[in-house]
Short mmCIF file of C-alpha atoms and ligand atoms in Angstrom, two decimals:
data_model
loop_
_atom_site.label_atom_id
_atom_site.label_comp_id
_atom_site.label_asym_id
_atom_site.label_seq_id
_atom_site.Cartn_x
_atom_site.Cartn_y
_atom_site.Cartn_z
CA MET A 652 173.01 231.35 275.10
CA LEU A 653 171.30 234.37 273.66
CA ILE A 654 174.46 236.37 273.73
CA LYS A 655 176.29 233.57 271.97
CA TYR A 656 173.77 233.64 269.17
CA GLY A 657 173.59 237.38 269.04
CA VAL A 658 169.99 237.78 270.09
CA ASN A 659 170.84 240.28 272.75
CA SER A 660 172.82 242.51 270.48
CA ARG A 661 170.19 242.20 267.79
CA PHE A 662 167.43 243.53 269.96
CA THR A 663 169.60 246.09 271.71
CA SER A 664 170.80 247.53 268.45
CA LEU A 665 167.21 247.96 267.39
CA CYS A 666 166.50 250.23 270.32
CA SER A 667 167.38 253.83 269.73
CA ALA A 668 168.55 255.81 272.73
CA LYS A 669 165.25 257.67 272.63
CA ASN A 670 162.97 254.71 272.97
CA ARG A 671 165.22 252.31 274.80
CA MET A 672 163.51 252.79 278.13
CA TRP A 673 160.08 252.41 276.59
CA VAL A 674 160.78 249.22 274.75
CA SER A 675 162.99 247.54 277.30
CA SER A 676 160.23 245.52 278.93
CA SER A 677 158.87 244.24 275.63
CA VAL A 678 162.35 243.38 274.45
CA LEU A 679 163.04 241.50 277.64
CA ARG A 680 159.74 239.70 277.40
CA ARG A 681 160.51 238.62 273.88
CA GLN A 682 163.98 237.48 274.88
CA HIS A 683 162.54 235.39 277.68
CA PHE A 684 160.05 234.00 275.27
CA LEU A 685 162.86 233.05 272.95
CA ILE A 686 164.83 231.35 275.70
CA ARG A 687 161.76 229.33 276.66
CA THR A 688 160.91 228.36 273.15
CA LEU A 689 164.47 227.41 272.42
CA GLY A 690 163.91 224.78 275.03
CA GLY A 691 167.03 225.78 276.93
CA ASN A 692 168.93 223.07 275.14
CA GLY A 693 172.19 224.00 273.50
CA ASP A 694 172.39 220.77 271.53
CA HIS A 695 169.08 221.51 269.95
CA ILE A 696 170.32 224.92 268.89
CA ASN A 697 173.57 223.58 267.54
CA THR A 698 171.76 220.94 265.52
CA ASN A 699 169.41 223.47 264.04
CA HIS A 700 172.23 225.93 263.56
CA LYS A 701 174.03 223.37 261.42
CA THR A 702 170.84 222.52 259.56
CA MET A 703 170.28 226.15 258.77
CA GLN A 704 173.85 226.62 257.67
CA ALA A 705 173.51 223.64 255.39
CA ILE A 706 170.30 224.96 253.91
CA ARG A 707 171.77 228.38 253.51
CA THR A 708 174.90 227.12 251.78
CA MET A 709 172.91 224.76 249.61
CA SER A 710 170.48 227.35 248.42
CA ARG A 711 172.73 230.35 247.93
CA ALA A 712 173.82 229.26 244.50
CA ALA A 713 170.38 228.82 242.96
CA LEU A 714 167.47 231.19 242.60
CA GLU A 715 164.99 228.48 243.50
CA ALA A 716 164.89 227.93 247.26
CA ASP A 717 165.01 224.46 248.71
CA SER A 718 161.70 225.36 250.28
CA GLU A 719 160.54 221.89 251.34
CA ASN A 720 163.73 221.34 253.33
CA ILE A 721 163.53 224.79 254.83
CA LEU A 722 159.93 224.24 255.86
CA ARG A 723 160.78 220.89 257.40
CA ALA A 724 163.85 222.26 259.17
CA ILE A 725 162.08 225.12 260.90
CA THR A 726 158.98 223.15 261.85
CA PRO A 727 159.42 222.14 265.46
CA THR A 728 158.21 218.95 267.00
CA LEU A 729 155.24 219.67 269.25
CA ASP A 730 156.37 219.80 272.84
CA PRO A 731 153.93 218.67 275.54
CA THR A 732 155.81 220.59 278.24
CA ARG A 733 154.94 224.01 276.86
CA HIS A 734 152.07 226.11 278.13
CA LYS A 735 149.69 228.52 276.48
CA GLY A 736 151.39 231.61 275.14
CA GLN A 737 154.79 230.05 274.60
CA ALA A 738 154.13 229.51 270.92
CA GLY A 739 153.34 233.15 270.54
CA LYS A 740 150.66 235.77 270.26
CA ILE A 741 149.80 237.31 266.94
CA ALA A 742 147.61 240.31 266.15
CA VAL A 743 145.99 241.18 262.84
CA ILE A 744 145.13 244.83 262.27
CA GLY A 745 142.48 244.64 259.57
CA GLY A 746 138.83 244.30 258.77
CA CYS A 747 136.39 247.05 257.90
CA ARG A 748 132.78 247.37 256.79
CA GLU A 749 133.42 245.74 253.40
CA TYR A 750 136.08 243.19 254.24
CA THR A 751 135.65 240.75 257.08
CA GLY A 752 136.97 237.59 255.43
CA ALA A 753 140.53 238.81 254.96
CA PRO A 754 141.38 239.46 258.64
CA TYR A 755 139.70 236.22 259.59
CA PHE A 756 141.79 234.24 257.06
CA ALA A 757 145.01 235.84 258.27
CA ALA A 758 144.23 235.41 261.97
CA ILE A 759 142.99 231.85 261.77
CA SER A 760 146.00 230.83 259.66
CA ALA A 761 148.30 232.30 262.28
CA LEU A 762 146.44 230.38 264.95
CA LYS A 763 146.57 227.15 263.00
CA ILE A 764 150.07 227.13 261.65
CA VAL A 765 152.27 229.90 262.75
CA GLY A 766 153.59 229.82 266.24
CA ALA A 767 155.81 232.61 267.19
CA LEU A 768 159.47 233.24 267.35
CA LEU A 769 160.59 229.74 268.05
CA CYS A 770 164.24 230.10 267.48
CA ILE A 771 166.85 232.56 266.52
CA PHE A 772 169.94 231.33 264.85
CA TYR A 773 172.85 233.40 263.83
CA CYS A 774 174.37 231.63 260.90
CA SER A 775 177.73 232.67 259.65
CA VAL A 776 177.80 231.92 256.02
CA SER A 777 180.55 233.29 253.84
CA SER A 778 181.50 236.65 255.15
CA PHE A 779 178.30 237.89 256.69
CA SER A 780 176.26 237.10 259.67
CA TRP A 781 172.67 236.20 259.08
CA GLU A 782 169.93 235.91 261.58
CA VAL A 783 166.88 233.80 261.34
CA PHE A 784 163.81 234.74 263.24
CA SER A 785 161.88 231.61 262.76
CA PHE A 786 158.31 231.16 263.74
CA SER A 787 157.29 227.70 264.63
CA CYS A 788 154.80 226.07 262.38
CA GLN A 789 152.88 224.61 265.26
CA GLY A 790 150.21 227.28 265.58
CA ALA A 791 150.22 230.44 267.64
CA ASP A 792 148.53 230.18 271.02
CA LEU A 793 146.53 233.36 270.74
CA SER A 794 145.40 235.30 267.73
CA HIS A 795 143.87 238.78 268.04
CA VAL A 796 142.08 240.91 265.47
CA PHE A 797 141.82 244.71 265.77
CA CYS A 798 139.10 245.82 263.39
CA THR A 799 136.32 248.36 262.94
CA LYS A 800 133.24 248.21 265.10
CA ASP A 801 131.08 247.05 262.20
CA ALA A 802 133.42 244.23 261.24
CA ALA A 803 133.89 242.82 264.73
CA PRO A 804 130.61 240.90 265.28
CA VAL A 805 130.96 239.33 261.85
CA ILE A 806 134.53 238.20 262.48
CA LYS A 807 133.62 236.92 265.94
CA SER A 808 130.83 234.88 264.41
CA TYR A 809 133.28 233.15 262.06
CA SER A 810 135.32 231.83 264.93
CA PRO A 811 135.17 231.70 268.69
CA GLU A 812 138.93 231.10 268.71
CA LEU A 813 139.83 234.65 267.77
CA ILE A 814 140.05 237.53 270.21
CA VAL A 815 138.39 240.41 268.43
CA HIS A 816 138.80 244.08 269.41
CA PRO A 817 136.17 246.33 267.82
CA ILE A 818 138.11 249.57 268.13
CA LEU A 819 138.93 251.05 264.72
CA GLU A 820 136.79 253.79 263.18
CA GLU A 821 136.10 254.72 259.57
CA SER A 822 135.39 258.24 258.30
CA TYR A 823 131.65 257.67 257.95
CA SER A 824 131.26 256.77 261.61
CA ILE A 825 132.88 260.00 262.79
CA SER A 826 131.44 262.36 260.17
CA GLY A 827 130.33 265.65 261.63
CA LEU A 828 132.97 265.59 264.36
CA SER A 829 135.48 268.40 264.75
CA ASP A 830 139.18 267.90 264.07
CA GLU A 831 139.81 267.94 267.77
CA GLU A 832 137.21 265.23 268.41
CA ARG A 833 138.70 263.12 265.65
CA ARG A 834 142.15 263.46 267.12
CA TYR A 835 140.79 262.46 270.50
CA ILE A 836 139.21 259.32 269.02
CA SER A 837 142.49 258.45 267.26
CA SER A 838 144.41 258.81 270.49
CA LYS A 839 141.94 256.54 272.28
CA ILE A 840 142.32 253.91 269.57
CA LEU A 841 146.08 254.11 269.77
CA ALA A 842 146.04 253.86 273.55
CA GLU A 843 143.85 250.76 273.33
CA VAL A 844 146.24 249.04 270.90
CA ASP A 845 149.24 250.15 272.97
CA LYS A 846 147.82 248.38 275.99
CA TRP A 847 148.26 245.13 274.10
CA MET A 848 151.29 245.87 271.96
CA GLU A 849 153.87 244.55 274.37
CA ARG A 850 152.25 241.15 274.42
CA PHE A 851 152.41 240.56 270.69
CA ASP A 852 155.15 238.65 268.99
CA CYS A 853 154.04 239.79 265.56
CA LEU A 854 151.56 242.14 263.90
CA VAL A 855 149.96 241.47 260.53
CA ILE A 856 148.79 244.83 259.24
CA GLY A 857 146.47 245.27 256.29
CA PRO A 858 144.21 242.31 255.48
CA GLY A 859 140.80 243.81 254.72
CA LEU A 860 141.63 247.31 255.90
CA GLY A 861 140.18 248.93 252.80
CA ARG A 862 141.06 252.47 251.85
CA ASP A 863 139.41 254.74 254.33
CA PRO A 864 141.77 257.66 255.01
CA TYR A 865 140.88 258.14 258.68
CA LEU A 866 141.31 254.44 259.37
CA LEU A 867 144.62 254.40 257.54
CA GLU A 868 145.98 257.35 259.44
CA CYS A 869 145.23 255.54 262.69
CA VAL A 870 146.90 252.42 261.34
CA SER A 871 149.97 254.45 260.37
CA GLU A 872 150.27 255.49 264.00
CA ILE A 873 149.84 251.90 265.17
CA LEU A 874 152.59 250.91 262.78
CA LYS A 875 154.90 253.57 264.21
CA HIS A 876 154.29 252.33 267.74
CA ALA A 877 154.82 248.71 266.73
CA ARG A 878 158.09 249.73 265.22
CA GLN A 879 159.17 251.58 268.34
CA SER A 880 158.41 248.41 270.29
CA ASN A 881 160.42 246.28 267.85
CA VAL A 882 157.48 244.07 267.03
CA PRO A 883 157.91 242.15 263.77
CA ILE A 884 155.33 243.34 261.22
CA VAL A 885 153.90 241.77 258.08
CA ILE A 886 152.29 244.42 255.86
CA ASP A 887 149.79 243.17 253.34
CA GLY A 888 147.52 244.91 250.88
CA LEU A 889 148.26 248.50 251.80
CA TYR A 890 150.34 249.52 248.86
CA GLY A 891 147.43 250.86 246.84
CA ILE A 892 146.85 253.29 249.62
CA TYR A 893 150.49 254.11 249.96
CA LEU A 894 150.66 255.12 246.39
CA ARG A 895 147.38 256.84 246.08
CA HIS A 896 148.32 259.50 248.62
CA PHE A 897 145.04 260.32 250.18
CA ALA A 898 144.38 263.65 251.75
CA THR A 899 141.41 264.23 253.99
CA ASP A 900 139.38 267.35 253.93
CA HIS A 901 137.52 268.61 256.95
CA ALA A 902 134.38 266.70 256.12
CA GLY A 903 136.36 263.50 256.03
CA ILE A 904 136.01 263.02 252.29
CA SER A 905 139.08 261.51 250.77
CA GLN A 906 140.69 262.99 247.74
CA ASP A 907 143.92 262.41 245.94
CA GLY A 908 146.77 264.43 247.32
CA LEU A 909 150.27 264.21 248.63
CA PHE A 910 149.47 263.50 252.20
CA LEU A 911 149.20 260.40 254.25
CA VAL A 912 151.39 258.02 252.54
CA THR A 913 154.20 259.99 251.13
CA ASN A 914 155.44 259.22 254.59
CA SER A 915 154.24 255.67 254.61
CA LEU A 916 157.21 254.14 252.95
CA ASP A 917 159.20 255.88 255.65
CA LEU A 918 157.11 253.99 258.13
CA VAL A 919 158.70 250.73 257.07
CA SER A 920 161.91 251.89 255.49
CA SER A 921 165.01 250.63 257.33
CA TYR A 922 162.93 248.46 259.63
CA PRO A 923 164.49 245.00 259.42
CA LEU A 924 161.54 243.36 261.15
CA ALA A 925 159.10 244.30 258.36
CA VAL A 926 157.90 242.00 255.59
CA LEU A 927 155.80 243.34 252.70
CA THR A 928 153.68 240.81 250.80
CA PRO A 929 152.46 242.56 247.63
CA ASN A 930 150.27 240.83 245.04
CA VAL A 931 150.61 241.58 241.34
CA ASN A 932 148.73 244.92 241.48
CA GLU A 933 150.32 246.03 244.70
CA TYR A 934 153.77 245.16 243.40
CA LYS A 935 153.18 247.10 240.20
CA ARG A 936 152.24 250.21 242.15
CA LEU A 937 155.21 249.82 244.48
CA VAL A 938 157.61 249.53 241.54
CA GLN A 939 156.08 252.57 239.85
CA ARG A 940 156.31 254.61 243.02
CA VAL A 941 159.73 253.58 244.28
CA LEU A 942 161.63 252.84 241.06
CA GLY A 943 159.63 255.09 238.75
CA CYS A 944 159.29 252.42 236.06
CA GLU A 945 157.10 249.47 235.02
CA VAL A 946 157.44 245.89 236.24
CA ASN A 947 160.06 244.03 234.26
CA ASP A 948 159.36 240.29 234.23
CA GLU A 949 162.57 239.54 232.35
CA ASP A 950 164.75 240.77 235.19
CA ALA A 951 162.36 240.10 238.04
CA PRO A 952 164.95 239.10 240.68
CA GLU A 953 167.15 242.13 239.97
CA GLN A 954 164.17 244.46 239.98
CA LEU A 955 162.92 243.05 243.28
CA GLN A 956 166.34 243.55 244.79
CA SER A 957 166.39 247.16 243.56
CA LEU A 958 162.93 247.71 245.01
CA VAL A 959 163.98 246.40 248.41
CA LYS A 960 167.06 248.61 248.33
CA GLY A 961 164.90 251.54 247.20
CA ILE A 962 162.64 251.13 250.21
CA GLY A 963 165.56 250.14 252.42
CA GLY A 964 166.05 247.40 254.94
CA VAL A 965 162.84 245.37 254.64
CA THR A 966 162.00 241.95 253.23
CA ILE A 967 159.57 241.65 250.31
CA LEU A 968 157.62 238.56 249.37
CA GLN A 969 156.28 239.17 245.86
CA LYS A 970 153.33 236.84 245.23
CA GLY A 971 152.72 235.33 241.82
CA LYS A 972 153.14 232.26 239.64
CA SER A 973 156.39 231.87 241.52
CA ASP A 974 156.83 233.78 244.74
CA LEU A 975 159.99 235.89 244.80
CA ILE A 976 161.53 236.86 248.11
CA SER A 977 164.33 239.30 248.84
CA ASP A 978 165.89 241.19 251.71
CA GLY A 979 168.07 243.21 249.35
CA GLU A 980 171.03 240.89 249.87
CA ILE A 981 169.68 237.78 248.24
CA VAL A 982 166.69 236.81 246.11
CA LYS A 983 164.98 233.44 246.36
CA SER A 984 162.12 231.94 244.43
CA VAL A 985 159.47 229.47 245.58
CA SER A 986 157.85 227.72 242.62
CA ILE A 987 156.61 224.50 244.15
CA TYR A 988 153.26 223.54 242.75
CA GLY A 989 150.31 225.35 244.27
CA SER A 990 146.80 225.57 242.94
CA PRO A 991 145.47 226.82 239.62
CA ARG A 992 142.52 228.38 241.47
CA ARG A 993 142.93 232.10 242.10
CA CYS A 994 140.10 232.64 244.57
CA GLY A 995 140.41 235.63 246.89
CA GLY A 996 141.84 235.18 250.36
CA GLN A 997 144.89 233.04 249.55
CA GLY A 998 147.14 236.05 250.02
CA ASP A 999 145.51 236.68 253.38
CA ILE A 1000 146.45 233.18 254.52
CA LEU A 1001 149.97 233.89 253.37
CA SER A 1002 150.08 237.16 255.28
CA GLY A 1003 149.33 235.18 258.44
CA SER A 1004 152.04 232.69 257.58
CA PRO A 1005 155.46 234.27 257.34
CA THR A 1006 154.99 236.45 260.42
CA ASN A 1007 158.73 236.71 260.68
CA PRO A 1008 161.00 239.15 259.02
CA THR A 1009 163.44 237.02 257.07
CA VAL A 1010 163.83 235.48 253.68
CA LEU A 1011 163.88 232.05 255.26
CA GLY A 1012 160.64 232.61 257.12
CA CYS A 1013 158.98 233.90 253.96
CA ILE A 1014 160.18 230.88 252.01
CA ALA A 1015 158.61 228.58 254.61
CA GLY A 1016 155.36 230.58 254.63
CA SER A 1017 155.15 230.58 250.86
CA ALA A 1018 155.88 226.85 250.60
CA LEU A 1019 153.32 226.09 253.27
CA VAL A 1020 150.48 227.97 251.60
CA ARG A 1021 151.28 226.63 248.16
CA LYS A 1022 151.44 223.04 249.39
CA ALA A 1023 148.17 223.44 251.27
CA ALA A 1024 146.58 224.99 248.17
CA SER A 1025 147.78 222.09 246.06
CA LEU A 1026 146.36 219.56 248.51
CA ALA A 1027 143.03 221.39 248.70
CA PHE A 1028 142.83 221.45 244.92
CA GLU A 1029 143.43 217.70 244.78
CA HIS A 1030 140.22 217.24 246.74
CA LYS A 1031 138.02 220.13 245.71
CA LYS A 1032 139.19 220.79 242.16
CA ARG A 1033 137.41 223.74 240.55
CA SER A 1034 135.36 224.47 243.62
CA THR A 1035 138.42 225.01 245.85
CA LEU A 1036 137.98 227.98 248.18
CA THR A 1037 140.28 229.65 250.66
CA SER A 1038 138.53 227.93 253.56
CA ASP A 1039 139.40 224.56 251.95
CA ILE A 1040 143.05 225.60 251.83
CA ILE A 1041 142.94 226.59 255.50
CA GLU A 1042 141.66 223.09 256.30
CA CYS A 1043 144.78 221.64 254.67
CA LEU A 1044 147.32 223.87 256.43
CA GLY A 1045 148.20 221.45 259.20
CA LYS A 1046 148.16 218.23 257.17
CA ARG A 1047 151.03 215.82 257.34
CA GLN A 1048 151.53 215.98 253.54
CA VAL A 1049 152.19 219.70 253.90
CA PHE A 1050 154.74 219.52 256.71
CA MET A 1051 155.92 215.95 256.12
CA LYS A 1052 155.93 215.55 259.90
CA SER A 1053 153.36 213.79 262.05
CA LEU A 1054 154.00 215.70 265.29
N1 NAX I 1909 137.02 237.99 251.76
C1 NAX I 1909 137.63 239.15 251.97
O1 NAX I 1909 137.29 239.91 252.89
C2 NAX I 1909 138.79 239.50 251.13
C3 NAX I 1909 139.25 240.82 251.19
N2 NAX I 1909 140.33 241.24 250.50
C4 NAX I 1909 140.69 242.64 250.67
O2 NAX I 1909 140.25 243.33 249.54
C5 NAX I 1909 141.00 244.51 249.38
C6 NAX I 1909 141.45 244.62 247.94
O3 NAX I 1909 142.34 243.54 247.69
P1 NAX I 1909 142.69 243.07 246.20
O4 NAX I 1909 143.65 241.96 246.33
O5 NAX I 1909 141.46 242.86 245.42
O6 NAX I 1909 143.43 244.37 245.71
P2 NAX I 1909 144.09 244.70 244.35
O7 NAX I 1909 145.28 245.54 244.66
O8 NAX I 1909 144.33 243.46 243.55
O9 NAX I 1909 143.08 245.65 243.65
C7 NAX I 1909 141.79 245.34 243.25
C8 NAX I 1909 141.39 246.33 242.16
O10 NAX I 1909 141.40 247.67 242.64
C9 NAX I 1909 142.29 248.45 241.92
N3 NAX I 1909 143.03 249.32 242.86
C10 NAX I 1909 143.48 248.94 244.06
N4 NAX I 1909 144.10 249.98 244.68
C11 NAX I 1909 144.04 251.02 243.84
C12 NAX I 1909 144.50 252.35 243.88
N5 NAX I 1909 145.14 252.83 244.93
N6 NAX I 1909 144.27 253.13 242.84
C13 NAX I 1909 143.62 252.65 241.78
N7 NAX I 1909 143.15 251.42 241.66
C14 NAX I 1909 143.36 250.60 242.67
C15 NAX I 1909 143.22 247.47 241.24
O11 NAX I 1909 143.81 247.95 240.08
C16 NAX I 1909 142.31 246.29 240.98
O12 NAX I 1909 141.55 246.47 239.81
C17 NAX I 1909 142.15 244.43 250.40
O13 NAX I 1909 141.84 245.21 251.53
C18 NAX I 1909 142.17 242.95 250.75
O14 NAX I 1909 142.74 242.72 252.01
C19 NAX I 1909 141.11 240.33 249.69
O15 NAX I 1909 142.17 239.94 250.51
C20 NAX I 1909 140.31 239.12 249.21
C21 NAX I 1909 139.45 238.49 250.27
N1 ATP I 1910 149.72 232.18 239.07
C1 ATP I 1910 149.88 231.57 240.24
N2 ATP I 1910 150.15 230.24 240.30
C2 ATP I 1910 150.30 229.61 241.48
N3 ATP I 1910 150.20 230.22 242.68
C3 ATP I 1910 149.93 231.52 242.69
C4 ATP I 1910 149.76 232.29 241.48
N4 ATP I 1910 149.49 233.57 241.82
C5 ATP I 1910 149.50 233.61 243.16
N5 ATP I 1910 149.76 232.40 243.68
C6 ATP I 1910 149.84 232.03 245.10
O1 ATP I 1910 148.60 232.39 245.71
C7 ATP I 1910 148.83 232.96 247.00
C8 ATP I 1910 148.14 234.31 247.05
O2 ATP I 1910 148.66 235.17 246.09
P1 ATP I 1910 147.76 236.27 245.40
O3 ATP I 1910 148.58 236.91 244.34
O4 ATP I 1910 146.45 235.66 245.00
O5 ATP I 1910 147.54 237.25 246.64
P2 ATP I 1910 146.41 238.35 246.86
O6 ATP I 1910 145.91 238.89 245.59
O7 ATP I 1910 146.96 239.30 247.86
O8 ATP I 1910 145.27 237.48 247.57
P3 ATP I 1910 144.03 237.98 248.43
O9 ATP I 1910 142.84 237.69 247.61
O10 ATP I 1910 144.07 237.19 249.68
O11 ATP I 1910 144.23 239.45 248.70
C9 ATP I 1910 150.33 233.00 247.19
O12 ATP I 1910 150.68 231.90 248.01
C10 ATP I 1910 150.92 232.80 245.81
O13 ATP I 1910 152.08 232.01 245.88
MG1 MG I 1911 145.87 240.59 249.18
#
């Protein structure tokens, strides 16, 4: 079944000769996971395959995506025969001394609404083959947060549902240490994340990470390892850092320089399982850095497509009045009514929502958050907060499905 739908070749082609041995077990695990979550029922796949083809054909002509239909089509019916873990395990890498809300919002949203890779369809539309890594909208089974030691007790206190790993370090907590000691601490952090990496179906990197250079260097390494393991990655809120190019002097004080993140775009470039979710400021800085110009609202779809091509091989979900999504091949817009409230944290919910690397998945994630925001605003009006939106994520009006 997997071979028929190209899953095998998809994953195999992602493994370079160098890391094939290393990733093989995680790839196999994910394939088994996919077989299980597909329900082992060919009819089910064929039905969905046709649905996806129909959606794809329908929406190719217009910029505006048929997001409600897409959301409905990829939302599975809850299946009482499944056991814990089959809807996926998500990890958020984020949370530092200042920001504890952002990783919580992303992780709890993943737990509430985003299952994991539920189905892979290879849709042949026109002349090219198109794969859909679709996460179920039934809620992941386990949601982890890897954050700094200071942030962990706070995040744990928000929710007993989250599994919180207090392992990241910021510069202030290691000040006075030698370079060698710092490198040792980094390697310990990386080893700790690696122990878990294989189990994750998706990483969300960035919510509430802040801008500490030591922390970000560690996260760059985590990102590299995730990529070697072919784990889908959503990257949120890091673009300021990417473009600021921190360098670290021996005392751990950050200064502008051409260091860390000249390479950071390389970290994601040509990685088809990466989704970037920039907000207005982050997008502006990305455009300036990659295209060397200012944001052009008149030709927004074309500019987004150029940006994706400039970075190479990723999917970008540009947040704004309308969300624009592109993988470099196509551009789609989601403009369904959301909320006029612009309270912080809504982007963090969104970063926990697409958790899959395709335009289709991003459309569903965007529609989901906007519909939940609209529903929350109906009830809370001007006092709507991100936590109110989270409460609305699973409502029937959002999914238009009862089970
Ligand atoms: N409750 C929470 O814990 C929340 C935490 N958040 C976190 O807050 C952090 C900032 O997010 P925002 O959405 O406010 O970020 P923005 O990119 O919107 O930036 C906020 C401000 O900082 C400036 N800025 C950012 N990066 C810069 C850079 N490299 N050079 C110069 N100026 C820069 C921007 O111009 C803007 O004025 C992120 O880590 C984010 O994840 C937000 O997600 C909101 C909620
Ligand atoms: N002007 C707008 N009108 C309607 N919806 C919007 C508007 N701007 C953003 N959104 C929606 O709000 C959500 C969050 O986008 P936003 O630009 O606020 O992200 P952010 O700044 O990264 O948020 P966060 O505070 O979590 O970091 C997205 O779902 C987006 O579709
Ligand atoms: Mg944000």
